Amino acid sequence: MQTPDQDRTAEDQFQPIARRIERLALHLSPGRGMALLSGAGEQLRMVECVRGVPRLSVETAALSEYMRGKHRDIQQRVFEYFSARPELQTPIEISKDDHRELCMRQLHGLVREAGIRPFRYLLEDPAKYFAFLEAVGSVDLSLGIKTGVQYSLWGGSVINLGTKKHKDKYFDGIDNLEYPGCFAMTELHHGSNVQGLQTTATFDPITDEFIINTPNDGAIKWWIGNAAVHGKLATVFAKLMLPTHNVKGVSDMGVHAFIVPIRDLKTNETLPGIEIHDCGHKVGLNGVDNGALRFRSVRIPRENLLNRFGDVSRDGKYTSSLPTINKRFAATLGELVGGRVGLAYSSVSVLKLAGTIAIRYSLLRQQFGPPKQAEVSILDYQSHQHKLMPMLASTYAFHFATVYLVDKYSEMKKTHDEQLVADVHALSAGLKAYVTSYTAKSLSICREACGGHGYAAVNRFGILRNDHDIFQTFEGDNTVLLQQVAGDLLKQYKEKFQGGTFTVTWNYLKESMNTYLSQPNPVTARWESEDHLRDPKFQLDAFRYRTSRLLQSVAVRLRKHSKNLGSFGAWNRCLNHLLTLAESHIESVILAKFIDAVQSCPDTSSRAALKLVCDLYALDRIWKDIGTYRNVDYVAPNKAKAIHKLTEYLSFQVRNIATELVDAFDLPDQVTRAPIAMKSEAYAQYTQFVGF
Ligand SMILES: Cc1cc2nc3c(=O)[nH]c(=O)nc-3n(C[C@H](O)[C@H](O)[C@H](O)COP(=O)(O)OP(=O)(O)OC[C@H]3O[C@@H](n4cnc5c(N)ncnc54)[C@H](O)[C@@H]3O)c2cc1C
């Protein structure tokens, strides 16, 4: 390896800027770049490892059109609004208090000046709402989360857990921000275990009110978004207690949701009986005012019970269409998946942003090179491609999977079909967990791929990483969510053997469980041709085979261990196995949706590009898990080698069209505004930023 200044020609040393601009032109406009490649001599050639790899021609505009979907207009409105109001853009350095106020002003501006009505979209056209959420999140993730708290969580709980009277009373105020609100579920002692909440709502039949009470410090509502400063009302989750004539005096009907005013609508004063504290400066998302709430016998009218799944009559009688506490609890949580859908969707958008910055910079940045020749772009190093190209492929894969999730969510909201509700619940849990974990890891990789400059706050990785990190925890901790996916799979597996049916996303297991559980075919285990490895059938079969094996083997292990350990102990004994199963299943769904998206793409050049990216996604995943496939001889040793070689080759090919692939995300400079990745001015913005 050469040291940076060795063997560089005199011309290189005196013309670094011109050379960089030429190189930049190479990846900005491929047509011109290819002409330069043949005409301008060695300095613009790719390094040896990439030479000879055919380059697809990609129509960025067509690919972008296919990717954007139907709700680009609303995103455009958001970006245009912030372009016209630079004073509303979040600066790099900002105090917690200023950031909170700025986020509130940003949201007010969007709703009251730009005339955007997020709550209407959420109800009438969820895909439009999620597109809006994606755009505001890419401007500032704090704004995205503040918006999500107001509409998905506070608004969503009122509309989905309440009935017509609640909608009539609160809809407009939530929509136009006259009623900024909170979603108060988590307590100091209980986060994931929602059924363990201790806040109580006791019915007083004399006054026809509920009394909301925090019985101990562990029951203080904690981390509640919008509570520290701006929230005026809150949906509070509490155990509904009804007076009885037995010894205990009350009967616990399980966790229900109640609307509790917390601040005066006009003066913003905290209301009597309510104590609010600030959760303080956080690792990220400091534009969101998270607070802690304590209730000291706060009285609210009976009608403030969000009574869709359970109601209390004037004389204190409880009624519900659902027979048990567990069923009511499941139905309640089932209605709250909107927040999770939004997080999965927005997480993909963070991945797009970070990948765009890292890839643009990696094309521009040159370090080292062959003896006596120009330095090469760092993206021409195999190791760099290995870091970024499968990530780019995964971004595409997640994009289509989350678009599918949003479609299913919208359909579920229209039809309320029971199977669809179950499917969306498991799919949103699995995708939220899988995608946000992947993005969190990738943000560190992107930072590192940009070297020291990746560490400058202005280049965004640090802020994105800090803000996004908690996506892995809120709206359901990822490890807990994956267990729900595994539990659901096992339930369906059991039902299958009792003659039951699978929900849509699980259908593949029903159709082919027997095929997948038979011994691997020793003939196909040796097929190594590129055509075979790039055949979607081979790829999907491999993913599904792995899921089916994991499902069957964990079912056997659970049965065995529960005899001695009981069901809780057995589950814990098999926990890692169960998490792997859930991830494997989600990967199978992601690949299936990606393959569908490739096949449905109407533009030939875009379809070819997507096919390439999809193959890289599939083979990279198979290669990463090659031990599993080898262990059971699903792939023979030479086939494993062929998969590895082809994966590297596909990475080179994807690298060749990386510019078009990130351009197709169509993110405005305003959100990929990291100076190191600015298309038009290259490093100039960056040097200006530090004062030259
Ligand atoms: C910035 C921020 C904003 C938030 N906003 C809100 C809000 O607006 N409203 C609201 O109600 N809540 C909010 N929360 C709370 C959030 O939803 C919870 O933090 C989350 O549900 C996780 O709960 P926990 O923190 O109690 O973690 P815990 O449940 O205690 O988890 C801690 C660790 O234990 C592991 N663990 C827990 N149970 C299991 C298990 N069964 N198996 C294996 N591992 C397990 C988890 O994986 C995790 O690593 C917010 C939190 C933050 C940090």
PDB file of C-alpha atoms and ligand atoms in Angstrom, residues 149 153 183-187 190-193 222-225 282 285 290 470 473-477 479-480 483 575, ligand 1:
ATOM      1  CA  VAL A 149     -46.597  11.972  19.499  1.00  0.00           C
ATOM      2  CA  LEU A 153     -50.003   8.504  19.649  1.00  0.00           C
ATOM      3  CA  PHE A 183     -49.607   9.439  25.279  1.00  0.00           C
ATOM      4  CA  ALA A 184     -48.956   8.440  28.880  1.00  0.00           C
ATOM      5  CA  MET A 185     -48.410   4.718  29.035  1.00  0.00           C
ATOM      6  CA  THR A 186     -44.905   4.017  30.377  1.00  0.00           C
ATOM      7  CA  GLU A 187     -44.245   4.237  34.118  1.00  0.00           C
ATOM      8  CA  HIS A 190     -42.932  -0.570  33.870  1.00  0.00           C
ATOM      9  CA  GLY A 191     -42.116   0.024  30.219  1.00  0.00           C
ATOM     10  CA  SER A 192     -42.354  -3.108  28.103  1.00  0.00           C
ATOM     11  CA  ASN A 193     -44.651  -4.884  30.515  1.00  0.00           C
ATOM     12  CA  TRP A 222     -42.197   8.541  32.737  1.00  0.00           C
ATOM     13  CA  TRP A 223     -40.714   9.625  29.414  1.00  0.00           C
ATOM     14  CA  ILE A 224     -43.994  11.061  28.224  1.00  0.00           C
ATOM     15  CA  GLY A 225     -43.491  13.033  25.014  1.00  0.00           C
ATOM     16  CA  LYS A 282     -31.398  13.270  26.505  1.00  0.00           C
ATOM     17  CA  LEU A 285     -34.270  14.016  20.263  1.00  0.00           C
ATOM     18  CA  ASN A 290     -40.339  14.332  27.602  1.00  0.00           C
ATOM     19  CA  ILE A 470     -34.118   5.239  20.707  1.00  0.00           C
ATOM     20  CA  THR A 473     -36.672   1.017  22.266  1.00  0.00           C
ATOM     21  CA  PHE A 474     -39.805   3.125  22.105  1.00  0.00           C
ATOM     22  CA  GLU A 475     -43.043   1.929  20.559  1.00  0.00           C
ATOM     23  CA  GLY A 476     -41.974  -1.475  21.856  1.00  0.00           C
ATOM     24  CA  ASP A 477     -38.453  -2.606  22.679  1.00  0.00           C
ATOM     25  CA  THR A 479     -36.168  -7.663  21.657  1.00  0.00           C
ATOM     26  CA  VAL A 480     -39.652  -7.749  23.118  1.00  0.00           C
ATOM     27  CA  GLN A 483     -40.619 -12.275  20.724  1.00  0.00           C
ATOM     28  CA  LEU A 575     -34.872 -17.131  23.688  1.00  0.00           C
TER      29      LEU A 575
HETATM   30  C1  LIG B   1     -37.082   9.435  24.299  1.00  0.00           C
HETATM   31  C2  LIG B   1     -38.180   8.572  24.769  1.00  0.00           C
HETATM   32  C3  LIG B   1     -39.483   8.888  24.451  1.00  0.00           C
HETATM   33  C4  LIG B   1     -40.535   8.112  24.930  1.00  0.00           C
HETATM   34  N1  LIG B   1     -41.827   8.514  24.716  1.00  0.00           N
HETATM   35  C5  LIG B   1     -42.837   7.860  25.341  1.00  0.00           C
HETATM   36  C6  LIG B   1     -44.167   8.357  25.296  1.00  0.00           C
HETATM   37  O1  LIG B   1     -44.452   9.398  24.684  1.00  0.00           O
HETATM   38  N2  LIG B   1     -45.137   7.664  25.952  1.00  0.00           N
HETATM   39  C7  LIG B   1     -44.877   6.517  26.637  1.00  0.00           C
HETATM   40  O2  LIG B   1     -45.796   5.940  27.195  1.00  0.00           O
HETATM   41  N3  LIG B   1     -43.621   6.018  26.689  1.00  0.00           N
HETATM   42  C8  LIG B   1     -42.593   6.664  26.081  1.00  0.00           C
HETATM   43  N4  LIG B   1     -41.314   6.187  26.176  1.00  0.00           N
HETATM   44  C9  LIG B   1     -41.067   4.970  26.908  1.00  0.00           C
HETATM   45  C10 LIG B   1     -40.728   3.802  26.027  1.00  0.00           C
HETATM   46  O3  LIG B   1     -41.861   3.391  25.320  1.00  0.00           O
HETATM   47  C11 LIG B   1     -40.133   2.696  26.888  1.00  0.00           C
HETATM   48  O4  LIG B   1     -38.869   3.141  27.292  1.00  0.00           O
HETATM   49  C12 LIG B   1     -40.074   1.374  26.168  1.00  0.00           C
HETATM   50  O5  LIG B   1     -41.349   0.835  26.025  1.00  0.00           O
HETATM   51  C13 LIG B   1     -39.165   0.360  26.867  1.00  0.00           C
HETATM   52  O6  LIG B   1     -39.515   0.220  28.188  1.00  0.00           O
HETATM   53  P1  LIG B   1     -38.398   0.360  29.340  1.00  0.00           P
HETATM   54  O7  LIG B   1     -37.658   1.608  29.114  1.00  0.00           O
HETATM   55  O8  LIG B   1     -39.091   0.177  30.612  1.00  0.00           O
HETATM   56  O9  LIG B   1     -37.404  -0.818  29.073  1.00  0.00           O
HETATM   57  P2  LIG B   1     -37.453  -2.269  29.726  1.00  0.00           P
HETATM   58  O10 LIG B   1     -38.726  -2.942  29.376  1.00  0.00           O
HETATM   59  O11 LIG B   1     -37.092  -2.207  31.165  1.00  0.00           O
HETATM   60  O12 LIG B   1     -36.264  -2.962  28.930  1.00  0.00           O
HETATM   61  C14 LIG B   1     -34.883  -2.839  29.350  1.00  0.00           C
HETATM   62  C15 LIG B   1     -34.067  -3.939  28.662  1.00  0.00           C
HETATM   63  O13 LIG B   1     -34.565  -5.208  29.088  1.00  0.00           O
HETATM   64  C16 LIG B   1     -34.847  -6.018  27.986  1.00  0.00           C
HETATM   65  N5  LIG B   1     -36.067  -6.797  28.245  1.00  0.00           N
HETATM   66  C17 LIG B   1     -37.221  -6.379  28.822  1.00  0.00           C
HETATM   67  N6  LIG B   1     -38.114  -7.375  28.822  1.00  0.00           N
HETATM   68  C18 LIG B   1     -37.540  -8.438  28.222  1.00  0.00           C
HETATM   69  C19 LIG B   1     -37.960  -9.754  27.893  1.00  0.00           C
HETATM   70  N7  LIG B   1     -39.194 -10.180  28.147  1.00  0.00           N
HETATM   71  N8  LIG B   1     -37.095 -10.550  27.245  1.00  0.00           N
HETATM   72  C20 LIG B   1     -35.868 -10.133  26.947  1.00  0.00           C
HETATM   73  N9  LIG B   1     -35.399  -8.912  27.236  1.00  0.00           N
HETATM   74  C21 LIG B   1     -36.226  -8.069  27.854  1.00  0.00           C
HETATM   75  C22 LIG B   1     -35.089  -5.069  26.824  1.00  0.00           C
HETATM   76  O14 LIG B   1     -34.747  -5.699  25.598  1.00  0.00           O
HETATM   77  C23 LIG B   1     -34.166  -3.916  27.149  1.00  0.00           C
HETATM   78  O15 LIG B   1     -32.903  -4.160  26.602  1.00  0.00           O
HETATM   79  C24 LIG B   1     -40.258   6.949  25.679  1.00  0.00           C
HETATM   80  C25 LIG B   1     -38.942   6.609  25.966  1.00  0.00           C
HETATM   81  C26 LIG B   1     -37.914   7.421  25.547  1.00  0.00           C
HETATM   82  C27 LIG B   1     -36.515   7.068  25.953  1.00  0.00           C
END
